[in-house]
Structure formats: structure tokens, C-alpha cells
Coordinates of C-alpha atoms and ligand atoms in Angstrom, one line a residue:
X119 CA 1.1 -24.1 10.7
X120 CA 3.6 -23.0 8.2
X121 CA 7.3 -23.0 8.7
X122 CA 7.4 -22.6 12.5
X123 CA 11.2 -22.1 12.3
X124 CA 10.9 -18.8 11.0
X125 CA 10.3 -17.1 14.2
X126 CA 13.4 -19.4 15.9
X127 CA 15.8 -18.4 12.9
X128 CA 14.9 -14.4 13.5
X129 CA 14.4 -14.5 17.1
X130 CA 18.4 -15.4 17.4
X131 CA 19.3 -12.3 16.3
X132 CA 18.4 -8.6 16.6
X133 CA 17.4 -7.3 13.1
X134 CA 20.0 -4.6 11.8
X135 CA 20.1 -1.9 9.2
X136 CA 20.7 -3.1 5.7
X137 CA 23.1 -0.7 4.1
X138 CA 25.6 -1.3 1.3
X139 CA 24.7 -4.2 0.6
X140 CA 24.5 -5.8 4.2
X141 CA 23.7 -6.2 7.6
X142 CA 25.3 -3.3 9.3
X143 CA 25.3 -2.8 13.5
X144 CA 24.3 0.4 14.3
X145 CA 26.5 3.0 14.7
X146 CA 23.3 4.6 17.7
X147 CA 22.3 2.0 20.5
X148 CA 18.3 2.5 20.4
X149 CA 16.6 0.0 19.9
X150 CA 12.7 -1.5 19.8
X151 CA 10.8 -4.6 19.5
X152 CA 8.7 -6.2 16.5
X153 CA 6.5 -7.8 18.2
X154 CA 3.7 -10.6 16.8
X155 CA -0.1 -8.7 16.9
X156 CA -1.2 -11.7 17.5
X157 CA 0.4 -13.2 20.9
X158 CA 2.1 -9.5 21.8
X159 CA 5.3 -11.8 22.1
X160 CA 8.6 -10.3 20.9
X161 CA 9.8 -11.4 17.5
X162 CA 13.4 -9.9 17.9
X163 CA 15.0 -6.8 18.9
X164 CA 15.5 -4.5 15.9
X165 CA 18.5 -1.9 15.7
X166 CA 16.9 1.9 15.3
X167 CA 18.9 3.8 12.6
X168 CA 20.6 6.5 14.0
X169 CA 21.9 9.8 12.6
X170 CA 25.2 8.4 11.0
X171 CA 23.4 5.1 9.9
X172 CA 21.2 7.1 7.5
X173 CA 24.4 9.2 6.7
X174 CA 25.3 5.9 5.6
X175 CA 22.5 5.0 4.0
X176 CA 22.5 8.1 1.9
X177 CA 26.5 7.6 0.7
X178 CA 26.2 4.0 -0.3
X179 CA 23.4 4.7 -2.2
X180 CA 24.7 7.5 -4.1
X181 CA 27.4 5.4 -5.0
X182 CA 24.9 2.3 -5.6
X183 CA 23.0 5.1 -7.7
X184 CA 26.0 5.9 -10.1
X185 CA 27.0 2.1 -10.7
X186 CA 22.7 1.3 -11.4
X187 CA 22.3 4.2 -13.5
X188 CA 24.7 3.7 -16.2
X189 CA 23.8 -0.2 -16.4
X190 CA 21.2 -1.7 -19.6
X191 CA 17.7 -1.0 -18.5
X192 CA 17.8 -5.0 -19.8
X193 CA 20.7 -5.7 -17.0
X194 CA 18.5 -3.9 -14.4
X195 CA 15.2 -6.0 -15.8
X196 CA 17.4 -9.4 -15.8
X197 CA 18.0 -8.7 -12.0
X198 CA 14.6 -7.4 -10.7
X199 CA 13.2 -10.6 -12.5
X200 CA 16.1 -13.2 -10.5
X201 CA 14.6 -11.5 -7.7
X202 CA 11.1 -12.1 -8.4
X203 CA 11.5 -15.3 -8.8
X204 CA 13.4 -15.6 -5.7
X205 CA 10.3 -14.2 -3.3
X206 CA 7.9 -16.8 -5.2
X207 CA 10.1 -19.8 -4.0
X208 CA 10.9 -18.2 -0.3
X209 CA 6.7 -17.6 -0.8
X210 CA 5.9 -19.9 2.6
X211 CA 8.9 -18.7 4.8
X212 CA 8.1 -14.8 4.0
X213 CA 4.3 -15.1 4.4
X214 CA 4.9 -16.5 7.2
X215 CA 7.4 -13.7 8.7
X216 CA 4.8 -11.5 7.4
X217 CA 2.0 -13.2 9.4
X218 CA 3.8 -13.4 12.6
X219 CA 4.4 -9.2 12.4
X220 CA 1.2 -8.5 11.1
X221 CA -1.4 -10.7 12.6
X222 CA -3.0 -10.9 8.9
X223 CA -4.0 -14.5 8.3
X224 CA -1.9 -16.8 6.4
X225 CA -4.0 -18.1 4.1
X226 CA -4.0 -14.5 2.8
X227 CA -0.3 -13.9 3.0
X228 CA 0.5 -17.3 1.0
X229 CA -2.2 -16.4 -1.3
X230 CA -0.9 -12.7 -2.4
X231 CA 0.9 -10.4 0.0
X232 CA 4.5 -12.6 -1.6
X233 CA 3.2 -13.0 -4.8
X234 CA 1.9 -9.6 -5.3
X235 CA 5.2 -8.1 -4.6
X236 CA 7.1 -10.7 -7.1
X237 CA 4.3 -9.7 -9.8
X238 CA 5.6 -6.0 -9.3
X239 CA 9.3 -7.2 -9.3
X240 CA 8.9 -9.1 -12.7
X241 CA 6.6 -6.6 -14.7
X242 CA 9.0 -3.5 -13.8
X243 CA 12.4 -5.9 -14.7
X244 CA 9.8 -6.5 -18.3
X245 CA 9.8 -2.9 -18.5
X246 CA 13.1 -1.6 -17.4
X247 CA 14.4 -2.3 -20.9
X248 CA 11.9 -0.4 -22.5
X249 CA 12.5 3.4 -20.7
X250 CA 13.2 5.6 -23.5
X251 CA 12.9 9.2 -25.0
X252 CA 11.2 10.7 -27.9
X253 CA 13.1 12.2 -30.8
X254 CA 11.6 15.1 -32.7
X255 CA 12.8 17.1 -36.2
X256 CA 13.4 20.9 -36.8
X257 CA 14.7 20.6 -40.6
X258 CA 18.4 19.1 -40.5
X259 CA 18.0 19.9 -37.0
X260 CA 17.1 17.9 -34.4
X261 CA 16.4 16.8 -30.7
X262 CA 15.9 14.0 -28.4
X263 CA 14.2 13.4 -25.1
X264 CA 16.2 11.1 -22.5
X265 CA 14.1 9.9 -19.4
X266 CA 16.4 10.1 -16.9
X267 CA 16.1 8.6 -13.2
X268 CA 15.8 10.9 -10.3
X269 CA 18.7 9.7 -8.1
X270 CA 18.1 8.3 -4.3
X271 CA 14.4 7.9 -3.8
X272 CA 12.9 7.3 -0.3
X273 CA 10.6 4.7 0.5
X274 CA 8.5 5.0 3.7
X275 CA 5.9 2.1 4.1
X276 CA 3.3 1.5 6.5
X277 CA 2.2 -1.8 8.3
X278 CA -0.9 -3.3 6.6
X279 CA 1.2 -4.9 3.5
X280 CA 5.0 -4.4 4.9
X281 CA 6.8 -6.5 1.7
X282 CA 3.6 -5.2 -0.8
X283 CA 4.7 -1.9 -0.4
X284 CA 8.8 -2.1 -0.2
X285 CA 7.7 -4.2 -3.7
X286 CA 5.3 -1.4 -5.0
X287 CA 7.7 1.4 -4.3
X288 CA 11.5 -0.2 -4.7
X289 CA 10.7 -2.0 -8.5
X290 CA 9.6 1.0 -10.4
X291 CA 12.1 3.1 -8.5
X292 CA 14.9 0.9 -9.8
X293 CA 13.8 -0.3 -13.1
X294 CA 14.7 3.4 -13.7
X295 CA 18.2 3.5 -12.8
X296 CA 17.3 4.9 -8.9
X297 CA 18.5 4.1 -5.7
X298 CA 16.4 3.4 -2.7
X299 CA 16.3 3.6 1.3
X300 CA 13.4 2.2 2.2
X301 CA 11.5 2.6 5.8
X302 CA 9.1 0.1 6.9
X303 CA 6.8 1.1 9.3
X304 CA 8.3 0.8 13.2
X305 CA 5.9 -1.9 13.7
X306 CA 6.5 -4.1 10.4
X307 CA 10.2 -4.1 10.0
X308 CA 11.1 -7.9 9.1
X309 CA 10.4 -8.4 5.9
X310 CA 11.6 -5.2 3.7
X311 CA 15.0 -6.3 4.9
X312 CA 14.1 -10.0 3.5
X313 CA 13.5 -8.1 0.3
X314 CA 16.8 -6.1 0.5
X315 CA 18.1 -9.9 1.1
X316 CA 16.8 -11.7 -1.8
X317 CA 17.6 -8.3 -3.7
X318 CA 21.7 -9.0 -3.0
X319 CA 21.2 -12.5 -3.6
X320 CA 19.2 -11.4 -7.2
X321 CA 23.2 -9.6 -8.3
X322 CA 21.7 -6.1 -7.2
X323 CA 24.8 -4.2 -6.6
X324 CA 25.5 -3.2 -3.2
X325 CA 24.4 0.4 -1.7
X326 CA 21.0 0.5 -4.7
X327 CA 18.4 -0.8 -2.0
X328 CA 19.2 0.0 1.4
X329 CA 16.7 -0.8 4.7
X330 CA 16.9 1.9 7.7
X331 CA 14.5 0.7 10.5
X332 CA 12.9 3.2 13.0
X333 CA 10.1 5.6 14.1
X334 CA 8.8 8.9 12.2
X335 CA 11.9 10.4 13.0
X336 CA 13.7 8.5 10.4
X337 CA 11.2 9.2 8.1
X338 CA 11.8 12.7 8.9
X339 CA 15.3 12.7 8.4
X340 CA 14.5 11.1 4.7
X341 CA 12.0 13.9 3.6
X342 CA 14.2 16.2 4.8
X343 CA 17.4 15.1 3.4
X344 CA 19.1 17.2 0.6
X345 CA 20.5 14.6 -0.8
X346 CA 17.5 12.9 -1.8
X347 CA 15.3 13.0 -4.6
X348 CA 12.1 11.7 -3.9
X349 CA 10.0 10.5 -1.5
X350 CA 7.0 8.1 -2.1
X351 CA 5.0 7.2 1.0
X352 CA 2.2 4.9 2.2
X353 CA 0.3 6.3 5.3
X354 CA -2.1 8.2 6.6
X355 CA -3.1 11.5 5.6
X356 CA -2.2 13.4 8.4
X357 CA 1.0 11.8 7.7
X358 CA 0.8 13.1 4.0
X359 CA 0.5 16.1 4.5
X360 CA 3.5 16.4 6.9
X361 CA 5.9 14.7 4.3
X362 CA 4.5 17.0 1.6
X363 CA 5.4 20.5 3.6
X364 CA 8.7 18.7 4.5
X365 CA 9.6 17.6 1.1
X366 CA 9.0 21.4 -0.4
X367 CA 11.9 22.6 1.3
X368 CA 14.1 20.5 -0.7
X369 CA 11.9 20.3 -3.6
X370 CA 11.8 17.1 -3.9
X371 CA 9.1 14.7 -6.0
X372 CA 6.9 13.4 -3.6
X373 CA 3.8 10.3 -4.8
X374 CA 1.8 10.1 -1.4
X375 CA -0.6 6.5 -1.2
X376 CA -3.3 7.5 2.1
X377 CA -6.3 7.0 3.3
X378 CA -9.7 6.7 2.0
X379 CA -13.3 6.3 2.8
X380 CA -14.5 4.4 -0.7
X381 CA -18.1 3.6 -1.4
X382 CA -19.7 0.4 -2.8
X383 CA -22.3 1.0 -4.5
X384 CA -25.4 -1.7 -4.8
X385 CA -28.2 -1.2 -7.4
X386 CA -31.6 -3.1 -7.1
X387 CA -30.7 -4.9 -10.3
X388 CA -27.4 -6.0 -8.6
X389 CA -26.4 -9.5 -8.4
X390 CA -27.0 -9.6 -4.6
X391 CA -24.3 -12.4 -3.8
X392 CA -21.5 -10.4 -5.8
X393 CA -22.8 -7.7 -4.1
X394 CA -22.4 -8.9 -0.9
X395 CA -19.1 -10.9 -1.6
X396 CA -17.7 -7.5 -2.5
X397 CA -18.5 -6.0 0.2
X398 CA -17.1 -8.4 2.6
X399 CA -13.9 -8.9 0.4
X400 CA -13.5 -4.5 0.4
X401 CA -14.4 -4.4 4.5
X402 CA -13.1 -7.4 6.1
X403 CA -10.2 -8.7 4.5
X404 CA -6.9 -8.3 6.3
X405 CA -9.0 -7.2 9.3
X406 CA -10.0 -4.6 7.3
X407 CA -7.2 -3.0 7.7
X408 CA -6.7 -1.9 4.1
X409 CA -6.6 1.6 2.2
X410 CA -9.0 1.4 -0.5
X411 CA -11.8 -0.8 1.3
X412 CA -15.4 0.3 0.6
X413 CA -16.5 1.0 3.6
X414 CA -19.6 2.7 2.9
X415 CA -21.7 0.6 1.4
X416 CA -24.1 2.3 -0.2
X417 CA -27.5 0.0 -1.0
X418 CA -30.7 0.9 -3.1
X419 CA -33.9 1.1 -0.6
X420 CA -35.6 -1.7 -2.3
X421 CA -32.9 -4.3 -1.9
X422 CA -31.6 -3.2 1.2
X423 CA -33.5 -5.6 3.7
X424 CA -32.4 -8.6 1.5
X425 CA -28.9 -7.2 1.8
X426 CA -28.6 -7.2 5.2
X427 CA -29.7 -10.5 6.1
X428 CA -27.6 -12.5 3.2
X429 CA -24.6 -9.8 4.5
X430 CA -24.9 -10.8 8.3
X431 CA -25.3 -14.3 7.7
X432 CA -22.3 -14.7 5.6
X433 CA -20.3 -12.1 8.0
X434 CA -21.2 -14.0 10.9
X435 CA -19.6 -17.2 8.8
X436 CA -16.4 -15.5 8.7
X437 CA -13.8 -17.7 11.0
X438 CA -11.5 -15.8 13.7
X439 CA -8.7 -17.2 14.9
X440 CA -4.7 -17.7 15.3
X441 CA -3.4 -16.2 12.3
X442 CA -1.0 -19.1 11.6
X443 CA -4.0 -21.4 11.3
X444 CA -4.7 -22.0 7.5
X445 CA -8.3 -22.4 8.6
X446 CA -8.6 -18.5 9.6
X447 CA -10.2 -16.0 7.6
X448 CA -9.9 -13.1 9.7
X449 CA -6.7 -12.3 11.8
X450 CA -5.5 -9.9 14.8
X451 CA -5.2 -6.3 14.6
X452 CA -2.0 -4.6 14.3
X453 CA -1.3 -3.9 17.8
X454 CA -4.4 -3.1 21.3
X455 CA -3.8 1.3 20.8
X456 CA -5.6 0.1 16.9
X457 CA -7.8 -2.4 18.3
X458 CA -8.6 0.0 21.1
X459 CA -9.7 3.0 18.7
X460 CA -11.7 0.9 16.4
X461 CA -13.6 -0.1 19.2
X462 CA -14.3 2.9 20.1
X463 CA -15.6 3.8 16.5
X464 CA -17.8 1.2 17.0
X465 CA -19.1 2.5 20.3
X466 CA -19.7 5.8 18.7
X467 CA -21.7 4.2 15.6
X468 CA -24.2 2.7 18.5
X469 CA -23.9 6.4 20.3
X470 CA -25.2 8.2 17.2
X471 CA -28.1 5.7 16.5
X472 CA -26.1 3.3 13.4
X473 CA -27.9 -0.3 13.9
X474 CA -25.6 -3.0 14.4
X475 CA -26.6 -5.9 12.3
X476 CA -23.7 -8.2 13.4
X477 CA -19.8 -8.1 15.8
X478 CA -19.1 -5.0 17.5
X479 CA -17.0 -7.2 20.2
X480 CA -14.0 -7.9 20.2
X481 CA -13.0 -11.6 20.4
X482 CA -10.6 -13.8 22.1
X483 CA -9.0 -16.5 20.3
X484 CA -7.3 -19.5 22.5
X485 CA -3.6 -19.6 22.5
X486 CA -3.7 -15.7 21.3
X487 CA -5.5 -13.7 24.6
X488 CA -3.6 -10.8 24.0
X489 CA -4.5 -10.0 20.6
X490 CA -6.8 -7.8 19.1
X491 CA -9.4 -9.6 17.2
X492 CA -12.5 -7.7 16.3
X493 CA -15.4 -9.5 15.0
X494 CA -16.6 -8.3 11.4
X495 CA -19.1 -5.6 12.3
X496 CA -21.8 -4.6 10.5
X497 CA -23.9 -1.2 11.2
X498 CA -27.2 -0.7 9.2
X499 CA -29.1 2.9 9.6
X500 CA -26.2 5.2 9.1
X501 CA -26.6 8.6 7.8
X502 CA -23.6 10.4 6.2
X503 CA -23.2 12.8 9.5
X504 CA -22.1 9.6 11.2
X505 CA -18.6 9.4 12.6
X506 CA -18.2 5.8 11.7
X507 CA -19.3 6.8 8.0
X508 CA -16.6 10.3 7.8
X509 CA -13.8 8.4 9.5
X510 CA -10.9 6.3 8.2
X511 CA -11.3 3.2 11.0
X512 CA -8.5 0.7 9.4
X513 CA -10.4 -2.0 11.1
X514 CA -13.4 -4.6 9.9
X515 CA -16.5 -2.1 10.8
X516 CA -18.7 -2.1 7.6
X517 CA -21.2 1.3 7.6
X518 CA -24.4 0.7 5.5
X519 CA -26.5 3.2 3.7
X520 CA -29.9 3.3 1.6
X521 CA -30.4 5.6 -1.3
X522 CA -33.1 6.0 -4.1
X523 CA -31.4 7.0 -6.7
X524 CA -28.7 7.2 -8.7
X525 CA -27.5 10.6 -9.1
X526 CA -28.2 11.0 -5.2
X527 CA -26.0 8.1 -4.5
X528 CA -23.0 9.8 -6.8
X529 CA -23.3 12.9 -4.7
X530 CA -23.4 11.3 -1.4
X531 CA -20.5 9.3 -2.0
X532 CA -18.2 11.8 -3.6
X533 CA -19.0 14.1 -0.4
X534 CA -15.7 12.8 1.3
X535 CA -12.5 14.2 1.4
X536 CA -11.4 11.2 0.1
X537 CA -10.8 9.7 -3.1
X538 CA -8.8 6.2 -3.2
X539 CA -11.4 4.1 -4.9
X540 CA -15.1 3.1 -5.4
X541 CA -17.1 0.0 -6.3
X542 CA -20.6 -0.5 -8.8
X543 CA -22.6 -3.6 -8.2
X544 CA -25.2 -3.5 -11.1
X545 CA -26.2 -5.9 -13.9
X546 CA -27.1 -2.5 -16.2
X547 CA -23.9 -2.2 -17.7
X548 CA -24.2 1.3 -19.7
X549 CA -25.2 2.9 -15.5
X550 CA -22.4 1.0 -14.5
X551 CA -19.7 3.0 -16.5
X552 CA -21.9 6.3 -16.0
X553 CA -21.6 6.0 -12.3
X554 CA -17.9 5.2 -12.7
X555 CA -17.5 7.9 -14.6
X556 CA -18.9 10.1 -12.0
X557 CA -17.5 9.2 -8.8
X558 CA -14.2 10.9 -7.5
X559 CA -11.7 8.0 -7.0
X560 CA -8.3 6.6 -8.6
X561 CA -10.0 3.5 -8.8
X562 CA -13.7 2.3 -9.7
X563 CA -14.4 -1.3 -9.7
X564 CA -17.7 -2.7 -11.5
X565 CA -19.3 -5.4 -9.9
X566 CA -16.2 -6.5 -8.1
X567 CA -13.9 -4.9 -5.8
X568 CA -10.1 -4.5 -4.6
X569 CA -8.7 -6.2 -7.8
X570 CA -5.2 -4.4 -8.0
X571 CA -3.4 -5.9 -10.6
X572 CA 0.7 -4.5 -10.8
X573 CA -0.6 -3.5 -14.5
X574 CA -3.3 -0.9 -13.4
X575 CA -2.3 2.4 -12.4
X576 CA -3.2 2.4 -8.1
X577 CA -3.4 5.8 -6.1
X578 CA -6.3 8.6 -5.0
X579 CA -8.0 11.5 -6.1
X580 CA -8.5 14.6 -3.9
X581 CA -7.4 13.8 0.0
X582 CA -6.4 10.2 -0.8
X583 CA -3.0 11.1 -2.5
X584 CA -0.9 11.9 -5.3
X585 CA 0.7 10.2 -8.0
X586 CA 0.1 6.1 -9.6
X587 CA 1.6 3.2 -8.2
X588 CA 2.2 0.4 -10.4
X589 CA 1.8 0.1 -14.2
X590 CA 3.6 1.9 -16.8
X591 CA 2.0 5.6 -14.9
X592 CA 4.6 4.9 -12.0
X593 CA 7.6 5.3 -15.1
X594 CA 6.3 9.0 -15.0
X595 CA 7.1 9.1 -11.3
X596 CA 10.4 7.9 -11.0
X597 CA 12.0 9.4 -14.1
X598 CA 12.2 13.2 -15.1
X599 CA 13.1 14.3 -19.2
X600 CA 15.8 15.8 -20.4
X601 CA 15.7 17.7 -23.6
X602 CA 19.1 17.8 -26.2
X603 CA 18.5 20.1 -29.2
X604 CA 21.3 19.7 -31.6
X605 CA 22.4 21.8 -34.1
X606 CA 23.6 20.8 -37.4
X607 CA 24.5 23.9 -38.8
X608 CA 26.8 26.6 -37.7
X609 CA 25.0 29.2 -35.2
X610 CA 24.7 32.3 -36.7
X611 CA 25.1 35.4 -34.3
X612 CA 22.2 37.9 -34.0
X613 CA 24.1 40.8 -33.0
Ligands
NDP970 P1 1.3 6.3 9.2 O1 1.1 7.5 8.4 O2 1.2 6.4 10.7 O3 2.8 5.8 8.9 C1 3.3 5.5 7.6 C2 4.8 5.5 7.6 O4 5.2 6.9 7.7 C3 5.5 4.8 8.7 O5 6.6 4.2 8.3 C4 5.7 5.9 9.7 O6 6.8 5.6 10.7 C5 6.1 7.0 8.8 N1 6.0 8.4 9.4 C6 5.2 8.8 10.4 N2 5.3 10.1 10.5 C7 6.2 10.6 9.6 C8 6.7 11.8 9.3 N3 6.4 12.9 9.9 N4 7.6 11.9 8.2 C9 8.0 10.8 7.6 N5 7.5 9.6 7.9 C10 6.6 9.4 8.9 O7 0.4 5.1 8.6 P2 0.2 3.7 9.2 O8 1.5 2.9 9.2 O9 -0.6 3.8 10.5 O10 -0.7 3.0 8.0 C11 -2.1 3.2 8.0 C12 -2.5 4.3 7.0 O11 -1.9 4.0 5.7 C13 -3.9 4.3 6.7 O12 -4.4 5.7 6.7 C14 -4.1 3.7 5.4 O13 -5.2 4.2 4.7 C15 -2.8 4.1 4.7 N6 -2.5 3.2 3.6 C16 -2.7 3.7 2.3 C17 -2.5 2.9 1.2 C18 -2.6 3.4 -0.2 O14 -2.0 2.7 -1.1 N7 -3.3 4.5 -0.5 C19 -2.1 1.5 1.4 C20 -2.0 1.1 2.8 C21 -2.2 2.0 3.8 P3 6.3 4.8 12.0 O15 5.7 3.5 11.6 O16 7.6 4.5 12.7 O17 5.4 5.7 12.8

């Protein structure tokens, strides 16, 4: 078990908002519990942000905002690089707060969720000195672009990658010269404010990256906020769509990261081991509670028996347990209401006919009876009509399809509304990039899958959002251009 003190440190305490540069007690009395997914014990008490704590929010960081924006883009790097380096040496005590409010298992979490977050940190501060304009000639006259930051940007996370996300969103935001409030989700709140921790501790002046903790409401309250610029989400669609119509009354610049319903797509000529390695790393890591998993796994008739029994054998391999154990490989779900539903997924994949090859139960793990853990579930015979096989289920329920051929297959799996990502498993190279080329997603692996590297661009086509996290692409997003002309010579009226 790693650092077991972790829960005693935060459990003294109840968690408050994070404005200005500190822990602030609300000026509201509501309050909830983060609880651990895995035990449904309560982790601490967490102060809800009330109407004049995000009041607050908003002044400090409009002045943290006017301080940040006229600093070096090479002073703003120097700290978002301290800071980095800060969240690789707390790696063991965040993954471990991480674990404990997520159920995820902490192998994973020591392995990525910390590191992934410093990688962001440290390629933005690389950047940050780099953010520049364009200059252009008109004879003796000339002008000059200046990319300018946007002001107070929003951040509003949800609960699968809690200190991924604050990382995703807050870096870019202020390599720029923003500000940010960020929202975890209600059910993740411990570690954002960590980050907002090792931020102060990094020189970030006080009021640039605030925490406000609380339901939708406070999300609300940030879309709808005049005094904000942008909003950048992680959630569901249905969520999307409601920060999007909220955000046009203000205007604001709005990047949206949802849902998606990706296909992986196995060729006869595949490598059937990658293949099936994929597919279990894009459906049942994290409890397969991740965005961009391929959960339709398309295979080629002729290969699809062979499939099946090398995939159930290594599924069924797969070790459940307490998520603190360094031995598990497949944690608790987020909280019963999610467990619940994806069980009933799974009920309505037998209902409509979907083979089940392996799982479909949910399992009870010693020391953790009140968890949600659902055994990696496998479901062979589905047709594209399926519910399981439409549906976002945000848990480890694998659909599996055949096909013939290969323009068939690119038409069945761009017939979503969905568009996050895709997967090729094919030793044909030249199909390989044709199929890529062809499928409707933001991302198309080949003959791997979920490799997100902070230098790619990351975000969906169609349904599955709007706007690039990560890489140079999420410069565009959190800047807008001004244009000077100047005139060297003296204006000559018309009239
Ligand atoms: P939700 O959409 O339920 O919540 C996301 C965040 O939005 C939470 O902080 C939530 O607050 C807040 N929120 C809810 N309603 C509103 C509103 N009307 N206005 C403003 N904010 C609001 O998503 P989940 O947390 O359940 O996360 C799972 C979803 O996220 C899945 O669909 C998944 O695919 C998607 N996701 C997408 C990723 C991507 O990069 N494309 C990555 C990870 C997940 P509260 O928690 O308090 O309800």
C-alpha cells in the first residue's frame, strides 16, 4: 500500500475553496462528502462554493490575470516547469489521493495519471516563451499580429482523470497569460486543489489558479458568468451541449472534451496479440471508464473466432481487487448509481441477443464490499442496432463485431454520433493509413491504441466535441489576435 497517511493528513480537515492564492472558508455553509469508490467511506467534508465564493473567485483572478499577463511568457514557462517538477516528486502521495477518490488502481495512477499532468505542465512552461505574432509589410507600412490571452478561463473537469484534466486545461490556459477557476467534478475534488497547492508553492502569483468545489450549479454559475472568458469542459455530452447554449449568451470561447463510442478495428492480417492487447488496454483500463476507449471492436469474419478466445482468456486474467493493492489491474467504479447503470447495459446486451464471452457480474473484493467492481465483460454477436454498441457505458463492457470488408467496416464505424477516436490493427500498412484517413475521429491510432502524448493535439470530431487539448493546437484556444497596422506616412484625407 502506498502512503497510507494520505487519507489521515486530509481526513483532519474539511477541504476548502482555493482562492487567491489559499485556503479560504466559505463564505455559504453547504457542504458534501468525497467519498473513496472503493470502501464508500468518507474521505473528508468538502466546503461547496457558494455565490460570493465564486464572486471571489472571479475578483482574485482578474487581478491574478493583470499581474500574469504582463509577465515574460519565459517567467510564466520558468514557473509552470517548478511546478512540474513538483507533481513528479509528490508522484506517490498524489496518486495515491487520486486512488482513494477515484477507485482507479494504483499501479495506474503512479504509472501516469501524476506524470501525465507534469508532462503537460513542463511542455506548455517550454512553450510559454515561444507565443508570438506575425509581422507583415504594406511598402514603408507595416503591421503586426499580437496573440493575446483571453482573460479568466473556466475549467470544469469530470471524475475519471481529476488532476489529468485540471493539468490538461490549467497549463495551456496559463502559458498564455490567463487566469483560471477550475471545477473538479463534485465527486473528485481532492486533487485539483493539490495542484492549485503545488502551483503557489511553484511562485504562481496568487488569484491566477483558483479551485471552487461543488455540483453543476457551480459550473453553471461559471458558463454563465460575464466576467469570464472561456470555458473548456470535460464531460458528457448532454453536458456539452448545455455549457455551449449557456456560454452563447455571453459569447464566450468554449473547447468541449465528451463522450465517444470509438471503434477498433482488426484486419485478418492483424497481429492478433496487438490486437487483442489493444483492445483490452482501450476497454478495460481504468475500469473502462475512459473517453476515447474503443469500445466497438470491430473484427474481420475470418479471424474473429481466434479473437475471441485469445480475448477472453487474457480478460479473464485481468486481476480485480482493492485499488491500493499494487497487484490490481482493475479497480472500483466511480460510485453504485455508475456501477448500477452499467449493469444494466450489460443486462440489455443479453436482452437483445449480444453473446457474452466473459464477466457481466459484478464482483466483490474482500475488505471493499461496498464497491462497485465489474468484471471485464466481453459481448460477442452484436449488431450495430444494439444498445450496448450506440451507448456511451463509461464502464469495462467490450461490444464485439464481424465485418467482411473494409469499406463496410469504415461505414459502420463512422455511423455514430460520435467522433473522439478510432483504432487500426493491420500489418498492411498503405490500408492502415487509408482506413485512418477515412474514419471520423480526432484521433486514429494504428496498431496501438490510447497513446495520448501532451505533444499530440487530443479532442473529437462530430458529437464528441470541439476544440484540441494539448500540443501547440490548444495555443489557438487560449489566445485570440490582435491586429496593429501602422502608418508611416501622414494620412491623407479623402474628402
Ligand atoms: P458530467 O458531464 O456529468 O460532468 C462533467 C463536469 O461538468 C462536472 O464537473 C459536473 O459537475 C459539471 N457539470 C454538470 N452539469 C453542468 C452544467 N449544466 N454546467 C456546467 N457544468 C456542469 O461528466 P462526468 O463527470 O460524469 O464524466 C464522464 C463523461 O466525461 C463521459 O461522457 C466521458 O466520455 C466524458 N469524458 C470526456 C473526455 C474527453 O477528453 N473527451 C475525457 C474524460 C471524460 P458535477 O460533477 O458536480 O456534476
Amino acid at each position: 500500500m502506498h502512503s497510507p497517511t494520505a487519507q489521515a493528513a486530509l481526513s483532519e480537515t474539511s477541504l476548502k475553496n482555493y482562492i487567491g492564492g489559499r485556503y479560504v472558508n466559505s463564505a455559504g455553509n453547504e457542504q458534501f462528502n468525497a467519498l473513496n469508490p472503493a470502501t464508500g467511506e468518507i474521505i473528508c467534508n468538502v466546503q461547496q462554493a457558494s455565490e460570493a465564493d465564486l464572486e471571489a473567485a472571479l475578483a482574485s483572478a482578474q487581478a491574478g490575470f493583470q499581474l500574469w499577463r504582463k509577465m515574460t511568457g519565459a517567467e510564466r514557462g520558468r514557473i509552470l516547469r517548478r511546478a512540474a517538477d513538483l507533481l513528479r516528486e509528490r508522484n506517490d502521495e498524489l496518486a495515491t489521493l487520486e486512488v482513494l477518490n477515484t477507485g482507479k488502481p494504483i499501479q495506474e495512477a503512479i504509472a501516469v495519471d501524476i506524470y501525465s499532468g507534469a508532462d503537460c505542465l513542463e511542455f506548455f512552461g517550454g512553450v510559454a516563451a515561444s507565443i508570438h505574432g506575425h509581422h507583415y509589410q504594406f511598402g514603408a507600412n507595416f503591421a503586426y499580429t499580437r496573440r493575446e490571452p483571453l482573460g479568466v478561463c473556466a475549467g470544469i473537469g469530470a471524475w475519471n482523470y481529476p488532476i489529468q484534466i485540471a493539468c490538461w486545461k490549467s497549463a495551456p490556459a496559463l502559458a498564455c497569460g490567463n487566469a483560471m477557476i477550475f471545477k473538479p467534478a463534485e465527486m473528485s475534488p481532492l486533487t485539483a486543489a493539490k495542484l492549485a497547492e503545488i502551483y503557489t508553492e511553484a511562485g504562481l502569483p496568487a488569484g491566477v489558479f483558483n479551485v471552487v468545489q461543488g455540483d453543476a450549479s457551480v459550473g453553471q454559475w461559471l458558463t454563465r458568468s460575464a466576467g469570464i472568458a472561456k470555458v473548456s469542459l470535460t464531460g458528457e455530452l448532454s453536458t456539452g451541449k448545455k455549457v455551449l447554449a449557456a456560454a452563447a449568451e455571453t459569447l464566450k470561447h468554449v473547447t468541449l472534451e465528451l463522450g465517444g463510442k470509438s471503434p477498433i478495428i482488426v484486419f485478418e492480417d492483424a497481429d492478433l496479440d496487438s490486437a487483442v492487447s489493444g483492445a483490452i488496454l482501450g476497454n478495460f483500463y481504468t475500469q473502462g471508464e475512459i473517453c476515447s476507449n474503443g469500445t466497438r471492436v470491430f473484427v474481420q469474419k475470418s479471424v474473429l473466432e481466434e479473437f475471441l478466445g485469445r480475448m477472453a482468456s487474457h480478460a479473464k486474467r485481468i486481476r480485480i481487487g482493492n485499488p491500493l493493492d499494487p497487484q490490481t489491474q482493475m479497480g472500483a467504479l466511480i460510485s453504485p448509481e455508475h456501477g448500477q447503470k452499467v449493469m444494466e447495459f450489460i443486462e440489455r446486451g443479453k436482452s437483445e441477443g449480444a453473446r457474452l464471452i466473459c464477466g457481466g457480474q459484478r464482483a466483490m473484493v474482500q475488505g471493499c464490499e461496498a464497491g462497485w467492481f465489474i468484471e471485464p465483460t466481453v459481448f460477442a454477436d452484436c449488431r450495430d442496432d444494439m444498445t450496448i454498441v450506440k451507448e456511451e457505458i463509461f464502464g469495462p463492457v467490450m461490444s464485439v463485431l464481424s465485418f467482411e470488408e473494409e469499406a463496410e467496416v469504415i461505414s459502420r464505424s463512422n455511423d455514430t454520433i460520435y467522433g473522439l477516436s478510432a483504432g487500426v490493427f493491420t500489418r498492411d500498412l498503405a490500408r492502415g493509413h487509408r482506413v485512418a484517413a477515412a474514419l471520423e475521429a480526432g484521433t486514429c491510432w494504428i496498431n496501438t491504441y490510447n497513446v495520448t502524448p501532451v505533444e499530440l493535439p487530443f479532442g473529437g470530431y462530430k458529437q464528441s466535441g470541439m476544440g484540441r487539448e494539448n500540443s501547440l493546437a490548444a495555443i489557438e484556444h487560449y489566445t485570440q489576435i490582435k491586429t496593429v497596422y501602422v502608418e508611416t506616412d501622414k494620412v491623407q484625407s479623402p474628402y
